mmCIF file of C-alpha atoms in Angstrom:
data_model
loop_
_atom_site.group_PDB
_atom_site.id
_atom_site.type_symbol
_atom_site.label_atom_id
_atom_site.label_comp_id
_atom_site.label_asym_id
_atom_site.label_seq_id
_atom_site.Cartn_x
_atom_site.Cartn_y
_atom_site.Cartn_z
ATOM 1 C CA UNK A 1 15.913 7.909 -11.269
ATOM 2 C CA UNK A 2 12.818 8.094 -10.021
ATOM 3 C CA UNK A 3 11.363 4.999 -7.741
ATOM 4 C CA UNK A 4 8.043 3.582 -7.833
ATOM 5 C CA UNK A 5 5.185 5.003 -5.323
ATOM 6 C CA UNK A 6 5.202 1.619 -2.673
ATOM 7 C CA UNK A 7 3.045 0.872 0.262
ATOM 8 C CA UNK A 8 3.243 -2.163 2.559
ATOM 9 C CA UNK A 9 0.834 -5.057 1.610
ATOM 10 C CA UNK A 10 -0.791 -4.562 5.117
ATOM 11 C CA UNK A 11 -2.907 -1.489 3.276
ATOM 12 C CA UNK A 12 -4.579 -4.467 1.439
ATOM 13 C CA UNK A 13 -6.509 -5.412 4.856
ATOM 14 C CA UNK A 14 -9.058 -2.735 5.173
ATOM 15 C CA UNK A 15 -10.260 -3.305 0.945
ATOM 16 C CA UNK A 16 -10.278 -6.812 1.708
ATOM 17 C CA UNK A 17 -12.821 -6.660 4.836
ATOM 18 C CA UNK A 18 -15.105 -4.458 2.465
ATOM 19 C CA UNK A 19 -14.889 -6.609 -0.456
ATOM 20 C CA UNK A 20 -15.864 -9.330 2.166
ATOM 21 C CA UNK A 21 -18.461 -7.858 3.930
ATOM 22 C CA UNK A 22 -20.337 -7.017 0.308
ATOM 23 C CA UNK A 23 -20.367 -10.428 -0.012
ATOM 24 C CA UNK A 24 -17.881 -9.939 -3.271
ATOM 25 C CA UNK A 25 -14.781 -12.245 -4.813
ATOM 26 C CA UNK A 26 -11.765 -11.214 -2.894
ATOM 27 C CA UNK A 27 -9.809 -13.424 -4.756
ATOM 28 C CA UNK A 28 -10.353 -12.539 -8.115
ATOM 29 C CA UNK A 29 -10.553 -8.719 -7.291
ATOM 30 C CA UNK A 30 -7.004 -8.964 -5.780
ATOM 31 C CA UNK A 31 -5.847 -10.911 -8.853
ATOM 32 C CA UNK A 32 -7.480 -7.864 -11.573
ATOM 33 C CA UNK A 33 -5.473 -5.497 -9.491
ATOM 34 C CA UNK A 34 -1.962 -7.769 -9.442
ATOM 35 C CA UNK A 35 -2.017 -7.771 -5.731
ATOM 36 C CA UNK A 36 -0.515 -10.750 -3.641
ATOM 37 C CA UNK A 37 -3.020 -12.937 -2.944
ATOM 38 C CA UNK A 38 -0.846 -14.010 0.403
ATOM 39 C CA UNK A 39 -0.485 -10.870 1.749
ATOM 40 C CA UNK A 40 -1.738 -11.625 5.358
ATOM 41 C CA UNK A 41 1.509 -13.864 5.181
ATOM 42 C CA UNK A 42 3.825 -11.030 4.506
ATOM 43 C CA UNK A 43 1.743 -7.427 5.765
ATOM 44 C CA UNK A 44 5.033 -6.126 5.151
ATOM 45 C CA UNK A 45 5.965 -6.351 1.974
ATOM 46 C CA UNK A 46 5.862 -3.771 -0.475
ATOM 47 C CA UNK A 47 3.400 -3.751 -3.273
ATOM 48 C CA UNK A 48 3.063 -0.695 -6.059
ATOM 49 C CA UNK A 49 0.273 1.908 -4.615
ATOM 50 C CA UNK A 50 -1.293 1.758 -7.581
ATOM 51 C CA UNK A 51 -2.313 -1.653 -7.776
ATOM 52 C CA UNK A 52 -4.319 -0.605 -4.439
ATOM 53 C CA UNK A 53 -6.010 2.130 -6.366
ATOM 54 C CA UNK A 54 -6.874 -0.529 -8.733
ATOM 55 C CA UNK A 55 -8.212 -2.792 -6.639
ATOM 56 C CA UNK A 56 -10.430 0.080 -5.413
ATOM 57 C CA UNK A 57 -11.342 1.457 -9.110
ATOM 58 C CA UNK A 58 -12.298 -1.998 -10.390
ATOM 59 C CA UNK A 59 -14.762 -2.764 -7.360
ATOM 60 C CA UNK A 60 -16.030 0.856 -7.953
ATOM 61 C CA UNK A 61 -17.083 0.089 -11.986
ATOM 62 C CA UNK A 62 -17.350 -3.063 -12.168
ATOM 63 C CA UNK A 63 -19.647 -4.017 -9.158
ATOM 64 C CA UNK A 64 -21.080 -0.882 -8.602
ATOM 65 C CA UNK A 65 -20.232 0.463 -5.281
ATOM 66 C CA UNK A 66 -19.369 4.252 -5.395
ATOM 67 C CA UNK A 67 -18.823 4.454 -1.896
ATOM 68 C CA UNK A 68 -16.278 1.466 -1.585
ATOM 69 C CA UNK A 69 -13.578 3.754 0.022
ATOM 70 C CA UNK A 70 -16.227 4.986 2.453
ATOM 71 C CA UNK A 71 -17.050 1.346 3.280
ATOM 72 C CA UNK A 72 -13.208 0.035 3.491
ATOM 73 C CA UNK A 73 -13.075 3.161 5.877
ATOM 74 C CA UNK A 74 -15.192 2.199 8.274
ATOM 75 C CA UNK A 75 -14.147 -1.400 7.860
ATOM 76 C CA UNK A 76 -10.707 -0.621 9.295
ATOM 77 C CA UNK A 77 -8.953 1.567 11.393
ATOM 78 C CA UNK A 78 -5.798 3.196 12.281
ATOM 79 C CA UNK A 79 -4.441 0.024 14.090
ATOM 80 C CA UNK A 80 -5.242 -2.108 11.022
ATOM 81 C CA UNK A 81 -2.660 -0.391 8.235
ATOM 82 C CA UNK A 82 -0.153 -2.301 10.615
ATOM 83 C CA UNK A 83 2.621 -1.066 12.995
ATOM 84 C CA UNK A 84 3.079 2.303 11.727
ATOM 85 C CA UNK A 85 -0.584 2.298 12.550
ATOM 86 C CA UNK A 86 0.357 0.884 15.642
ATOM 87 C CA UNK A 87 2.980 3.600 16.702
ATOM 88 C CA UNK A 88 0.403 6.776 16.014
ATOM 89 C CA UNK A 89 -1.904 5.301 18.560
ATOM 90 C CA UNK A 90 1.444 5.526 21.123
ATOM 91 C CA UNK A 91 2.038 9.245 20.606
ATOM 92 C CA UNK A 92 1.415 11.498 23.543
ATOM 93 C CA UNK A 93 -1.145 14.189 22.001
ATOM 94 C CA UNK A 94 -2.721 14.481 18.496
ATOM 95 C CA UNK A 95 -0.112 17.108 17.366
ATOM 96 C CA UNK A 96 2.671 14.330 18.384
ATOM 97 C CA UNK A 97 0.877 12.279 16.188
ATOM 98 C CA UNK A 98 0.180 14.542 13.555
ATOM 99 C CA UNK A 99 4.083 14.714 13.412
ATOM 100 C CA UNK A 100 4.561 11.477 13.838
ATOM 101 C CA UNK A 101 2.786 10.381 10.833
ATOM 102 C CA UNK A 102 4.581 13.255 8.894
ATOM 103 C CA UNK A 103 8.005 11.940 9.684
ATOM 104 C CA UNK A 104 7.172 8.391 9.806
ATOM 105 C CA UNK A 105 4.337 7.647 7.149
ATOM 106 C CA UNK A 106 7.760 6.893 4.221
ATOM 107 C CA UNK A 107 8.323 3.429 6.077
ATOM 108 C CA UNK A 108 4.675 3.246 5.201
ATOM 109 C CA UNK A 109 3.680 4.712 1.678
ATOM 110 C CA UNK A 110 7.116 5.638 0.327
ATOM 111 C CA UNK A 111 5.520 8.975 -1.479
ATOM 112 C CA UNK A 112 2.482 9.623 0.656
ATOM 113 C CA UNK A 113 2.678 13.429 2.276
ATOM 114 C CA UNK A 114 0.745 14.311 5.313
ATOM 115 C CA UNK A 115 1.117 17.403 7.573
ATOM 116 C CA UNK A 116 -0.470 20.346 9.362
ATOM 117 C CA UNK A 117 -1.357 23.802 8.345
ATOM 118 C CA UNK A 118 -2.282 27.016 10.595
ATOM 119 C CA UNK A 119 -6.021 28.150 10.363
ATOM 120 C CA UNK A 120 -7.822 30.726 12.195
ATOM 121 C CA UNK A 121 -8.961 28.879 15.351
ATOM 122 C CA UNK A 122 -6.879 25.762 14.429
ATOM 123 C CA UNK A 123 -4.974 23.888 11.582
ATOM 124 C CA UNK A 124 -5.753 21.991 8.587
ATOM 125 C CA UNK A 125 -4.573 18.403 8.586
ATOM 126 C CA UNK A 126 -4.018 17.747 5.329
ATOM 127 C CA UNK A 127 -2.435 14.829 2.943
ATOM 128 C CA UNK A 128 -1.693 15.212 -0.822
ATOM 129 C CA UNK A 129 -2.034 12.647 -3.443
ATOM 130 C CA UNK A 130 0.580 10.866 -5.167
ATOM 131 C CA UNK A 131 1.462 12.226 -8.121
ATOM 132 C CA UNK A 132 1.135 10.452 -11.444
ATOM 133 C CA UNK A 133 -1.462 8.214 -10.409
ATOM 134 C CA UNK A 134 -5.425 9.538 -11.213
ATOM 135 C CA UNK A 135 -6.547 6.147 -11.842
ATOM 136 C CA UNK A 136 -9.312 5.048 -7.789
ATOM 137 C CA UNK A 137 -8.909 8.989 -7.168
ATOM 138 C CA UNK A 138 -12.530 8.857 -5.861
ATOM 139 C CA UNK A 139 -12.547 5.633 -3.549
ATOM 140 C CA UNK A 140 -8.894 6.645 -2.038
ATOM 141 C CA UNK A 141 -9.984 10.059 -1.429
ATOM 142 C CA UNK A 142 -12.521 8.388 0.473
ATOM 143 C CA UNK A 143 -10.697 6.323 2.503
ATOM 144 C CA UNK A 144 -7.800 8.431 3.076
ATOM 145 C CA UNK A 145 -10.180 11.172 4.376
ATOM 146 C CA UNK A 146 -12.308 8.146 7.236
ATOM 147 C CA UNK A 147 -8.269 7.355 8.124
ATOM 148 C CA UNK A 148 -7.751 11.036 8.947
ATOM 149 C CA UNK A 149 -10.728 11.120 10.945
ATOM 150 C CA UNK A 150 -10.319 8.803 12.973
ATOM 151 C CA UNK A 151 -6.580 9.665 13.941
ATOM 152 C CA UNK A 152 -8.304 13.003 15.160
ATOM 153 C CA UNK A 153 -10.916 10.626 17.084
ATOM 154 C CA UNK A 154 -8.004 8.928 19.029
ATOM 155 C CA UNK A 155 -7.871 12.265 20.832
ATOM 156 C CA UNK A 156 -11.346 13.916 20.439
ATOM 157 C CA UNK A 157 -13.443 10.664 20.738
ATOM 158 C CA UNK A 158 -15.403 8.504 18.464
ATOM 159 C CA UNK A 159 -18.426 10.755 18.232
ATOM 160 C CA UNK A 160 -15.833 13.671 17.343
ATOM 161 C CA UNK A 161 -16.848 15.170 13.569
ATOM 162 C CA UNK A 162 -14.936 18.099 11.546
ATOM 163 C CA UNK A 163 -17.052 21.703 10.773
ATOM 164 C CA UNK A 164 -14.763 22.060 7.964
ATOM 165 C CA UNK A 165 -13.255 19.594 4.793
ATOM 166 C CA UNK A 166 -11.395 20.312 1.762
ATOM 167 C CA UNK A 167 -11.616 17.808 -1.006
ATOM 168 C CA UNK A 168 -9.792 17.125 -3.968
ATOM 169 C CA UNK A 169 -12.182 15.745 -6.062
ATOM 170 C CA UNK A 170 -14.914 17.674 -8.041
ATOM 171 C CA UNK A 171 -18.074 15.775 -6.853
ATOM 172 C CA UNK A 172 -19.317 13.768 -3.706
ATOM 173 C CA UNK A 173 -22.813 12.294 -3.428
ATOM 174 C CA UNK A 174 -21.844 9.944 -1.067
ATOM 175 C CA UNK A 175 -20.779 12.458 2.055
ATOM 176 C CA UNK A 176 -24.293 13.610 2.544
ATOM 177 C CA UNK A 177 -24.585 9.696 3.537
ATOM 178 C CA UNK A 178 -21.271 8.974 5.674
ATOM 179 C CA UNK A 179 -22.425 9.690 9.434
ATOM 180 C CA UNK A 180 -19.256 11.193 10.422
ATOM 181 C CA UNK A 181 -19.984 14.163 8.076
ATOM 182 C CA UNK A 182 -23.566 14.971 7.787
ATOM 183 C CA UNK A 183 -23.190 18.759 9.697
ATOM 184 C CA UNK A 184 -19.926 18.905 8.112
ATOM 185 C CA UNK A 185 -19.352 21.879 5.108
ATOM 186 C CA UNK A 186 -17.135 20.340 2.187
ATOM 187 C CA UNK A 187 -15.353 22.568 -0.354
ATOM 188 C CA UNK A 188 -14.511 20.913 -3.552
ATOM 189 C CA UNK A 189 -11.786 20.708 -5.791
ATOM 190 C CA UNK A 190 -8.867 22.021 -3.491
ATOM 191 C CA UNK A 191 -4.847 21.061 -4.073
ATOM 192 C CA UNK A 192 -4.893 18.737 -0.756
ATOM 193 C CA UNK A 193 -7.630 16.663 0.989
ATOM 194 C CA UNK A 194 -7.947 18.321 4.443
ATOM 195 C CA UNK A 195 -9.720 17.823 7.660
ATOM 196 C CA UNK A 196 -10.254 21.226 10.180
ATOM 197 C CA UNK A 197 -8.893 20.638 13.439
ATOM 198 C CA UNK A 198 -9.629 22.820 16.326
ATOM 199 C CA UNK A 199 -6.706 24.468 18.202
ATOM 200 C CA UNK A 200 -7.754 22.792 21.609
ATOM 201 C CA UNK A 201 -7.723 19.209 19.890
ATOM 202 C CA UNK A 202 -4.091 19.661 19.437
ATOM 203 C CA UNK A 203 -2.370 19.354 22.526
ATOM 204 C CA UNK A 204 -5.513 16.608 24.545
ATOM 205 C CA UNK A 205 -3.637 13.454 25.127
ATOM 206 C CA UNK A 206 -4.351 10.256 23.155
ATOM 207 C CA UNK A 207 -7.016 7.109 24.242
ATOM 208 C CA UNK A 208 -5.036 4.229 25.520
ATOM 209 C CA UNK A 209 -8.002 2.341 25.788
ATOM 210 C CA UNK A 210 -7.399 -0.763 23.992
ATOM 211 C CA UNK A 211 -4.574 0.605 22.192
ATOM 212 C CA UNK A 212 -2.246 -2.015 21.596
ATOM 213 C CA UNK A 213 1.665 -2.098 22.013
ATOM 214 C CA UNK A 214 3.362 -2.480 18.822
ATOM 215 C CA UNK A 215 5.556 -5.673 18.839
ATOM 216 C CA UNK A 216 9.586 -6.637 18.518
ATOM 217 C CA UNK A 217 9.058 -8.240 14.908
ATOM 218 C CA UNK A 218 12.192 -7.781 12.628
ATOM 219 C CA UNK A 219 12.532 -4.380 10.999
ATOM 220 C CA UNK A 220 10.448 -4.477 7.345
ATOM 221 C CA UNK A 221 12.519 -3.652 4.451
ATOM 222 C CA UNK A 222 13.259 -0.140 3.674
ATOM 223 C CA UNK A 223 11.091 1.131 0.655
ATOM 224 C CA UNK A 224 13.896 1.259 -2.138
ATOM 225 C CA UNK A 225 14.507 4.904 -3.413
ATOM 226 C CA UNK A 226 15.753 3.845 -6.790
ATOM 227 C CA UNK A 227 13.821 2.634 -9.729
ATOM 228 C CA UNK A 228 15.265 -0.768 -10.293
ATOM 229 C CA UNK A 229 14.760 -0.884 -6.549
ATOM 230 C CA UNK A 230 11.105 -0.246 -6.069
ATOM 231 C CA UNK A 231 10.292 -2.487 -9.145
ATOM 232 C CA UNK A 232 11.952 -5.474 -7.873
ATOM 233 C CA UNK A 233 9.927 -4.942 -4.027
ATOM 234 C CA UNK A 234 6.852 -5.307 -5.945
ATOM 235 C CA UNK A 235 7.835 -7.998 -8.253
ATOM 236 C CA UNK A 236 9.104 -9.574 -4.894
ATOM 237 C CA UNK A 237 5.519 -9.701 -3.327
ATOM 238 C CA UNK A 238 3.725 -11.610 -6.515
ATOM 239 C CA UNK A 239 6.930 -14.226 -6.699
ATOM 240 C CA UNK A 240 5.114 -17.839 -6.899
ATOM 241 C CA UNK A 241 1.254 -16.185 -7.863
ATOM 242 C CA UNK A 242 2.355 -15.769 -11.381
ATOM 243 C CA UNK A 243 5.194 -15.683 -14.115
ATOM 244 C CA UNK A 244 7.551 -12.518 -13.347
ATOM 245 C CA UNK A 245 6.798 -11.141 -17.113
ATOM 246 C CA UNK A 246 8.495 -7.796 -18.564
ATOM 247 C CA UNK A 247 4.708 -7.234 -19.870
ATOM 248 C CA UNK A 248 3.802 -7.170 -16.031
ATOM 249 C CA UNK A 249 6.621 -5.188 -14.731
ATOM 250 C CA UNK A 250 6.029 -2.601 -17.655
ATOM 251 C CA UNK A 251 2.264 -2.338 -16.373
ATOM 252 C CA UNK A 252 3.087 -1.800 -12.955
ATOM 253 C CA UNK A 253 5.337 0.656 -13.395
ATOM 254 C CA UNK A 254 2.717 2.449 -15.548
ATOM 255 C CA UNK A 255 5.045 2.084 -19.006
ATOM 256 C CA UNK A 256 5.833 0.599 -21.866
ATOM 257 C CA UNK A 257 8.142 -2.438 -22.372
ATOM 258 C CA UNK A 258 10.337 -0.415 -24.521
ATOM 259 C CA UNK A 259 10.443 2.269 -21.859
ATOM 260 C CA UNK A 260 11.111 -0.071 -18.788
ATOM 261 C CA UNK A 261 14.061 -1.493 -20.670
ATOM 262 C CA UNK A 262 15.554 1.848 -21.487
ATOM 263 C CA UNK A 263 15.229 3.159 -17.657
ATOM 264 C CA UNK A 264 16.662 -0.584 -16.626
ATOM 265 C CA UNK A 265 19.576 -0.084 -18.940
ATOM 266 C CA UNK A 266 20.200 3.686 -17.965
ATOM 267 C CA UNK A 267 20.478 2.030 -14.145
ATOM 268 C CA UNK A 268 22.938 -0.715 -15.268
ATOM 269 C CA UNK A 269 20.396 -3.169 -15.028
ATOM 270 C CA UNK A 270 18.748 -5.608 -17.580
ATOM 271 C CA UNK A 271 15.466 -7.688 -17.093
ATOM 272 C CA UNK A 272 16.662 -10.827 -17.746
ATOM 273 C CA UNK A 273 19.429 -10.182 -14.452
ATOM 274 C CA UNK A 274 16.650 -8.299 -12.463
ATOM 275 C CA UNK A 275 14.617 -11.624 -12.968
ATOM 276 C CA UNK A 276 17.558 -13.528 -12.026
ATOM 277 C CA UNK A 277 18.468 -11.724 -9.102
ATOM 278 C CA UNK A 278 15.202 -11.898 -7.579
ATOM 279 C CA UNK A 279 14.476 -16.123 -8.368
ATOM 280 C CA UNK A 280 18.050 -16.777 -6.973
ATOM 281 C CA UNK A 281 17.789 -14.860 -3.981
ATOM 282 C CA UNK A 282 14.646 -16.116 -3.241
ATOM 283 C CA UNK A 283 16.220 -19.837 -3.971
ATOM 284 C CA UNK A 284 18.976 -19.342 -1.392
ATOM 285 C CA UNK A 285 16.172 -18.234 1.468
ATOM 286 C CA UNK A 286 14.181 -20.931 0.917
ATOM 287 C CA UNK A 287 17.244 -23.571 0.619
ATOM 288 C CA UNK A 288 17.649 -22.276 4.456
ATOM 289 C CA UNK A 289 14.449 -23.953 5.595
ATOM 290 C CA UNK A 290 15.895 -27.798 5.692
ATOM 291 C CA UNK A 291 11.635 -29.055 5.758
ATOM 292 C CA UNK A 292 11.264 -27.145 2.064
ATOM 293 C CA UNK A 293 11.983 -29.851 -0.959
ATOM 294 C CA UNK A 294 13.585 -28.775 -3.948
ATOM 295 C CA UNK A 295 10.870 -29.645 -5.973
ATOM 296 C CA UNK A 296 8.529 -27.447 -3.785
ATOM 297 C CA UNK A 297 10.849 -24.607 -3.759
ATOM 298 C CA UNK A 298 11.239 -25.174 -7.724
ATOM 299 C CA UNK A 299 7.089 -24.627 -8.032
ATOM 300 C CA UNK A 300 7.006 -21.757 -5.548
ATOM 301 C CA UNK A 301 9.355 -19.510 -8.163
ATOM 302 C CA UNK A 302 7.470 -20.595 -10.990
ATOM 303 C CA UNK A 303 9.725 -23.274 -12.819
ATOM 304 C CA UNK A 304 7.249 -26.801 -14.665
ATOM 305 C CA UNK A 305 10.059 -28.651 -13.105
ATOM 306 C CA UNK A 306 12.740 -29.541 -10.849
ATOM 307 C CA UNK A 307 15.638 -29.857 -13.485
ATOM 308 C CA UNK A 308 14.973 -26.265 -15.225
ATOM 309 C CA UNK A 309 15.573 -24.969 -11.744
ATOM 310 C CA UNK A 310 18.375 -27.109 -10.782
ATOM 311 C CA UNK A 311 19.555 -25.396 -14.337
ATOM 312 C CA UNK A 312 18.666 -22.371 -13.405
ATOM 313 C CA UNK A 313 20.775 -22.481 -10.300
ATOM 314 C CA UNK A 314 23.934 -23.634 -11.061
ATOM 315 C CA UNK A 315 23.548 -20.620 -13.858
ATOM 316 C CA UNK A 316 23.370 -18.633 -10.975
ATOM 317 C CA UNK A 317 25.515 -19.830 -8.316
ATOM 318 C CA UNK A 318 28.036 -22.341 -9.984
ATOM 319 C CA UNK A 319 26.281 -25.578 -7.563
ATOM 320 C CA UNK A 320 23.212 -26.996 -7.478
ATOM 321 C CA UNK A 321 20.567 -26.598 -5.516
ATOM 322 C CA UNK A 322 21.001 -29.679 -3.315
ATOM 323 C CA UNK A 323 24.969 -28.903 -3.223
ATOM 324 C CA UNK A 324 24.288 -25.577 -2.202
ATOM 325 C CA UNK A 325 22.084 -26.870 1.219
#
């Protein structure tokens, strides 16, 4: 069964930093679009991409800002999407990182697709959209294509601009105004967003300069590749913001109730054990930490009270809580 299109949390950053330099709520954006609100406290947890493309849609209509992807573009850089960011900066030449990214970016965006096509003179560096989602096409397109740039600036330089773009959207009134792009020719409603790369570019080593060494933090989990899987990663990262609700989990998996129950059941699974599995194993880490009190522990996972999650787990483990530690 099919699992749900995830990205790590740290893809929030570069929205964020544009939301803040407008001078716009970050908080209640990230809480329209069901994003953790704590996600600088866990950059690797998994979120659903599409509550990213929310986030970027809703700032988009609602305040205004057609070029917000442009903006959250040059707000961040490759470095700033976290260590998989980290690791292209590393890579010997721009084709080892160009291949790098293709093998690697699934530890990132679980169904994100990047690679490199032969052209006369060159290749086209290209990444396709994930399919089933249409709903921030405009500001993703424009941030995905200011990320590809600049991994071709870590080997041609900052100044460095394409002759040649392919774009999947119809319309684009704001790349006349982006000053990466204004001698570059755009053609318009192609299969794959794509940036022309000159054969020479190809094999010239990366910058160092300031690159920085990616660290020996524990291994992030593994983007699951099942559907129950990938639904309870993203439930996961809004655990203690609010309520884990089948009405939630239906919208982020872009559903209905009745049809996230039937693909639960068809996987063995049931809500009401999903919901379980998640609070108790979430219990049991945070019974580890001997300075976390029950009662604070019981208010992280969501419970009015000490007792219902006391209840709760015994239900779950045959103890209680305080037998358990």
């Amino acid at each position: 069964m099919e699992s749900l299109p995830l990205i790590r949390a740290s893809q929030i950053r570069p929205f964020v930093v544009a939301l803040e330099q407008l001078g716009l709520p970050v908080e209640r954006h990230l809480r329209r679009a069901r994003l953790p609100l704590a996600w600088q406290e866990r950059p690797d947890a998994l979120v659903a991409e599409q509550q990213i493309w929310w986030l970027a849609e809703e700032v988009t209509r609602a305040e205004g800002v057609g070029d917000f992807g442009v903006r959250a573009g040059v707000g961040g850089g490759v470095c700033d999407i976290g260590p998989f960011g980290l690791r292209l900066t590393q890579s010997v030449t721009l084709r080892d990182a160009f291949e790098t990214l293709a093998i690697e970016v699934g530890g990132h965006s679980s169904h994100a697709r990047f690679g490199l096509t032969k052209r006369e003179g060159g290749a086209w560096f290209w990444r396709a959209g994930v399919e089933g989602i249409e709903v921030g096409r405009d500001p993703v397109e424009q941030y995905t294509l200011l990320l590809m740039i600049q991994i071709v600036q870590l080997a041609a330089g900052p100044g460095w601009q394409p002759q040649y773009l392919r774009l999947k959207t119809t319309r684009a009134p704001w790349l006349g105004g982006m000053d990466p792009l204004h001698d570059t020719r755009a053609e318009l409603g192609t299969a794959a967003t794509a940036v022309a790369v000159p054969a020479w570019l190809l094999s010239q080593p990366l910058a160092r300069e300031g690159a920085r060494t990616p660290g020996s933090a524990p291994s992030p989990p593994v983007p699951a590749g099942d559907f129950t899987g990938s639904l309870r990663q993203v439930l996961e990262s809004l655990l203690g913001q609010e309520p884990l609700r089948i009405g939630l989990a239906a919208e982020l998996a872009r559903t209905s109730v009745r049809t996230l129950e039937r693909r639960l059941s068809e996987a063995g699974a049931s809500w009401r054990r999903l919901v379980d599995q998640i609070h108790c194993d979430a219990a049991v880490d945070r019974l580890r930490d001997p300075a976390r009190g029950i009662s604070e522990i019981a208010y992280e996972l969501g419970y009015s009270d000490s007792a219902n999650f006391t209840r709760a787990f015994r239900r779950w483990t045959g103890v209680a809580p305080s037998a358990f530690r």
